[in-house]
XYZ file of C-alpha atoms in Angstrom:
335
model
C -4.110 25.049 17.941
C -5.304 27.315 15.129
C -2.290 26.861 12.890
C -2.897 25.284 9.513
C -0.256 24.113 7.035
C -0.136 22.811 3.487
C 2.419 20.225 2.422
C 2.904 20.047 -1.328
C 3.586 16.874 -3.255
C 7.087 18.093 -4.028
C 7.813 18.493 -0.332
C 6.195 15.161 0.553
C 8.323 13.413 -2.058
C 11.481 15.078 -0.751
C 10.729 14.004 2.828
C 9.927 10.459 1.707
C 13.121 10.254 -0.353
C 15.293 10.965 2.672
C 13.366 9.057 5.348
C 12.224 5.748 3.845
C 13.678 3.557 6.648
C 11.829 5.669 9.217
C 8.603 5.300 7.242
C 8.925 1.505 7.247
C 9.284 1.661 11.025
C 6.226 3.952 11.268
C 4.224 1.422 9.266
C 5.395 -1.413 11.520
C 4.361 0.506 14.645
C 1.026 1.394 13.086
C 0.211 -2.231 12.272
C 0.923 -3.128 15.893
C -1.188 -0.226 17.188
C -4.059 -1.227 14.911
C -3.670 -4.876 15.883
C -3.888 -3.889 19.555
C -7.211 -2.158 18.884
C -6.010 1.418 19.490
C -7.408 2.775 16.247
C -10.616 3.353 14.355
C -10.586 2.387 10.702
C -14.095 2.462 9.181
C -14.962 1.062 5.801
C -13.809 3.121 2.848
C -16.519 4.979 0.967
C -16.452 4.620 -2.811
C -17.808 7.365 -5.042
C -18.481 5.812 -8.447
C -19.705 7.248 -11.746
C -22.314 5.536 -13.963
C -20.592 6.580 -17.177
C -17.099 5.731 -15.864
C -17.497 2.375 -14.093
C -13.735 1.852 -13.922
C -13.141 5.165 -12.121
C -13.720 5.966 -8.466
C -12.847 8.400 -5.706
C -12.421 6.825 -2.303
C -12.756 8.354 1.163
C -10.684 6.705 3.907
C -11.437 8.182 7.343
C -9.464 6.908 10.332
C -8.204 7.543 13.847
C -4.787 6.365 15.021
C -3.988 6.226 18.727
C -0.729 5.117 20.292
C 1.972 7.770 19.981
C 0.063 9.610 17.260
C -3.346 10.688 18.575
C -4.505 11.927 15.194
C -7.613 11.613 13.050
C -8.049 12.396 9.395
C -9.272 11.391 5.992
C -7.665 10.570 2.665
C -9.595 11.426 -0.501
C -8.024 9.477 -3.347
C -9.100 9.320 -6.965
C -8.362 6.306 -9.142
C -8.953 6.948 -12.844
C -7.273 4.170 -14.868
C -7.896 5.998 -18.156
C -5.365 8.598 -17.039
C -2.612 6.167 -17.977
C -3.581 6.430 -21.634
C -2.938 10.184 -21.391
C 0.466 9.648 -19.819
C -0.523 10.920 -16.365
C -0.701 8.976 -13.082
C -3.803 6.941 -12.363
C -4.122 8.142 -8.757
C -4.340 11.564 -7.139
C -5.015 12.263 -3.486
C -5.241 14.717 -0.605
C -4.939 13.968 3.113
C -6.514 16.102 5.841
C -5.165 15.704 9.376
C -7.286 16.563 12.440
C -6.198 17.233 16.012
C -7.667 14.539 18.275
C -8.190 16.894 21.243
C -10.247 19.518 19.414
C -11.162 17.994 16.053
C -9.674 20.996 14.277
C -7.828 20.240 11.035
C -4.196 21.291 11.164
C -2.703 20.187 7.847
C -3.561 19.375 4.261
C -1.079 17.218 2.373
C -0.840 16.193 -1.258
C -1.199 12.483 -0.638
C -0.501 10.495 -3.789
C 3.125 10.370 -2.614
C 2.037 9.412 0.895
C -0.335 6.742 -0.383
C 2.367 5.219 -2.575
C 4.888 5.370 0.268
C 2.695 3.631 2.830
C 1.834 0.951 0.262
C 5.479 0.385 -0.610
C 6.608 0.440 3.028
C 4.011 -2.161 4.004
C 5.103 -4.378 1.101
C 8.779 -4.197 2.069
C 7.985 -4.743 5.749
C 5.939 -7.833 4.856
C 8.675 -9.156 2.570
C 11.271 -8.767 5.317
C 9.007 -10.393 7.896
C 7.919 -13.307 5.703
C 11.301 -14.142 4.187
C 13.250 -13.578 7.382
C 15.861 -11.338 5.799
C 16.710 -8.812 3.131
C 17.914 -11.085 0.340
C 16.249 -12.676 -2.679
C 18.060 -14.337 -5.539
C 15.286 -13.577 -8.016
C 12.394 -11.152 -7.837
C 9.465 -10.919 -10.252
C 7.682 -7.575 -10.511
C 4.364 -7.723 -12.355
C 3.083 -4.272 -13.263
C 5.543 -1.457 -13.916
C 3.758 1.606 -12.638
C 4.321 4.133 -9.864
C 3.578 1.706 -7.053
C 6.108 -0.819 -8.361
C 8.706 1.933 -8.667
C 8.091 3.012 -5.089
C 8.338 -0.553 -3.828
C 11.737 -0.967 -5.471
C 12.907 2.332 -3.981
C 11.839 1.201 -0.518
C 13.587 -2.145 -1.003
C 16.769 -0.247 -1.819
C 16.396 2.021 1.205
C 15.835 -1.012 3.433
C 19.147 -2.514 2.356
C 17.906 -5.450 0.281
C 20.111 -7.472 -2.043
C 18.531 -8.932 -5.177
C 20.398 -11.249 -7.522
C 18.073 -10.445 -10.424
C 14.841 -8.581 -11.090
C 12.456 -9.705 -13.825
C 9.820 -7.145 -14.809
C 6.625 -8.019 -16.652
C 4.144 -5.469 -17.961
C 1.640 -5.610 -20.795
C 3.201 -2.377 -22.108
C 6.839 -3.214 -22.890
C 7.994 0.400 -22.670
C 6.773 0.638 -19.057
C 8.510 -2.602 -18.178
C 11.775 -1.509 -19.773
C 11.676 1.794 -17.890
C 11.122 0.064 -14.553
C 13.851 -2.498 -15.281
C 16.278 0.349 -15.955
C 15.209 2.051 -12.737
C 15.634 -1.194 -10.796
C 19.176 -1.555 -12.091
C 19.940 2.028 -11.092
C 18.381 1.907 -7.613
C 19.273 -1.659 -6.657
C 22.464 -2.100 -8.630
C 21.507 -5.574 -9.845
C 20.626 -7.098 -13.228
C 17.068 -6.279 -14.245
C 15.278 -6.935 -17.501
C 11.894 -7.033 -19.152
C 10.349 -10.508 -19.331
C 7.717 -10.953 -22.026
C 5.921 -13.912 -20.465
C 4.151 -13.696 -17.112
C 4.796 -17.356 -16.374
C 8.498 -16.959 -17.185
C 8.754 -14.006 -14.813
C 7.024 -15.727 -11.905
C 8.425 -19.243 -12.206
C 11.345 -19.731 -9.850
C 11.188 -16.275 -8.287
C 11.777 -16.166 -4.546
C 9.663 -13.043 -4.261
C 6.749 -11.972 -6.491
C 5.402 -8.412 -6.441
C 1.977 -7.894 -8.031
C 1.376 -4.190 -8.623
C -1.070 -3.902 -11.510
C -4.414 -2.200 -12.116
C -6.193 -5.514 -12.757
C -9.890 -5.544 -11.952
C -10.287 -9.316 -11.917
C -8.008 -12.362 -11.632
C -5.843 -13.414 -14.554
C -3.424 -15.684 -12.667
C -5.601 -18.768 -12.464
C -3.391 -21.868 -12.558
C -3.546 -23.433 -9.058
C 0.166 -24.253 -9.403
C 1.174 -20.744 -10.516
C 3.080 -20.201 -7.255
C 5.380 -22.752 -5.678
C 5.627 -23.715 -2.006
C 7.917 -21.275 -0.251
C 7.375 -18.419 -2.711
C 6.431 -15.118 -1.104
C 3.807 -13.187 -3.067
C 3.088 -9.530 -2.328
C -0.469 -9.217 -3.639
C -0.427 -5.428 -3.595
C -2.993 -4.907 -6.372
C -5.309 -7.427 -4.684
C -7.215 -8.741 -7.701
C -4.625 -10.577 -9.814
C -4.952 -14.035 -8.246
C -7.711 -16.595 -8.654
C -9.537 -17.878 -5.552
C -8.204 -21.424 -5.960
C -4.639 -20.145 -5.579
C -5.572 -18.135 -2.497
C -7.299 -21.130 -0.964
C -4.186 -23.268 -1.367
C -1.755 -20.786 0.204
C -0.815 -19.312 3.550
C -2.583 -15.947 3.587
C -1.705 -12.882 5.612
C -3.689 -9.645 5.336
C -3.507 -6.232 6.961
C -7.062 -6.458 8.335
C -9.347 -9.435 7.734
C -12.674 -7.600 7.529
C -11.289 -4.847 5.326
C -9.463 -7.147 2.936
C -12.297 -9.612 2.381
C -14.559 -7.259 0.453
C -14.865 -5.490 -2.906
C -14.065 -8.696 -4.827
C -10.428 -8.826 -3.832
C -8.797 -12.201 -4.401
C -9.302 -13.221 -0.737
C -12.920 -12.046 -0.944
C -13.473 -14.174 -4.063
C -12.030 -17.144 -2.170
C -14.434 -16.528 0.698
C -17.348 -16.385 -1.730
C -16.265 -19.573 -3.507
C -15.525 -21.693 -0.439
C -17.998 -20.194 2.020
C -15.562 -19.531 4.860
C -12.404 -17.688 5.907
C -10.443 -20.710 7.055
C -7.753 -20.028 4.437
C -6.758 -16.763 6.197
C -3.720 -17.473 8.350
C -3.903 -14.129 10.135
C -2.776 -10.530 9.944
C 0.694 -9.130 9.475
C 0.457 -7.659 12.981
C -0.157 -11.137 14.356
C 2.896 -12.372 12.488
C 4.947 -9.495 13.877
C 3.996 -10.468 17.428
C 4.506 -14.198 16.826
C 0.821 -15.058 17.234
C 0.769 -16.751 13.804
C 3.478 -18.301 11.654
C 3.852 -19.517 8.079
C 6.132 -22.156 6.590
C 7.450 -23.280 3.207
C 4.846 -25.983 2.630
C 2.686 -23.553 0.630
C 3.062 -20.233 -1.151
C 2.783 -17.294 1.232
C 0.529 -14.467 0.021
C 0.325 -11.037 1.663
C -2.786 -9.090 0.633
C -2.958 -5.547 2.069
C -6.250 -3.741 1.428
C -4.618 -0.474 2.481
C -5.639 0.996 5.827
C -6.410 4.635 6.435
C -4.391 4.503 9.660
C -1.252 3.950 7.568
C -1.945 7.149 5.636
C -2.294 8.991 8.937
C 0.983 7.619 10.275
C 2.969 8.485 7.163
C 1.139 11.796 6.822
C 2.045 12.842 10.366
C 5.639 11.779 9.739
C 5.826 13.930 6.604
C 4.066 16.845 8.329
C 6.482 16.837 11.256
C 9.558 16.465 9.062
C 8.404 19.271 6.757
C 7.699 21.507 9.731
C 11.107 20.841 11.238
C 12.866 21.642 7.953
C 10.803 24.738 7.228
C 9.205 23.204 4.132
C 5.609 23.355 5.387
C 3.524 26.242 4.046
C 1.652 28.020 6.834
C -1.777 29.404 5.888
C -2.391 32.467 8.031
C -6.021 33.165 8.896
C -7.278 29.812 7.656
C -9.895 29.745 10.421
C -12.301 32.658 10.169
C -13.309 32.513 13.826
C -11.174 31.352 16.721
C -13.457 32.418 19.576
C -17.117 31.662 20.334
C -17.797 35.355 20.995
């Protein structure tokens, strides 16, 4: 019980690279566990800086029951200005605690884990909402690390895309992601200069930007039957949300912090536009149809970080890639 390990980002990435299908399954099981009430997922705590209003460091504590029985906390920084310096916007660490004793047993570099759980939830939702693993045309808006991870998880999940259109305000980023999409998915992929051109006619739309407020405002921007993965949460105007089928990961968590669903709640004064959660869709408690666009808005639950973190920890331990820290605890007896 007094062992403590460190899992580096390099190791986490290696484990994720070889186990993406298993991670998607872990995310599915975690949604069901959370939906059944066997978890504790408090509100995230945001540390903000007066002189850097766009930057924040977020604490996500959680407990996940079911087959896991683990508690922990993710501490993730989001500094958008990093992009201008050519370094990733997000950095993170995840601390895992034993549920029986409360003792921490592992520290993991978690930017990889955070990206993986986000991508796995997006691919799981796409599979669930489209009923398969095929899309003739996919639009990816935002060409950063999250978008890259989503495409990698699509590939690992056995998807077939006829074409991928990438739109990013920085053409070089879009071109790089289009090239990566062609390499990982083996399908035509190209940069699309216009947002409307990218989205129009796409079966599946992936929004993975750093937008702080909505810029997709036309109520007819999305067509009935389109599936929209609203991963970045703040791209879509409230009128669009109100006119769509809406699935979220957790209603209370998602409808806050001026996300697109939260803006819709503020504008219309109710939550009637929320169809339900992805867990409810997985169990058949709610359904969507092609009469409206279908939007999945995941706020990002701490329990998902725990599930993927435990998966990486166990895999790294089994392969000998975990770094044991001898003597981490200074005292192991009360006397």
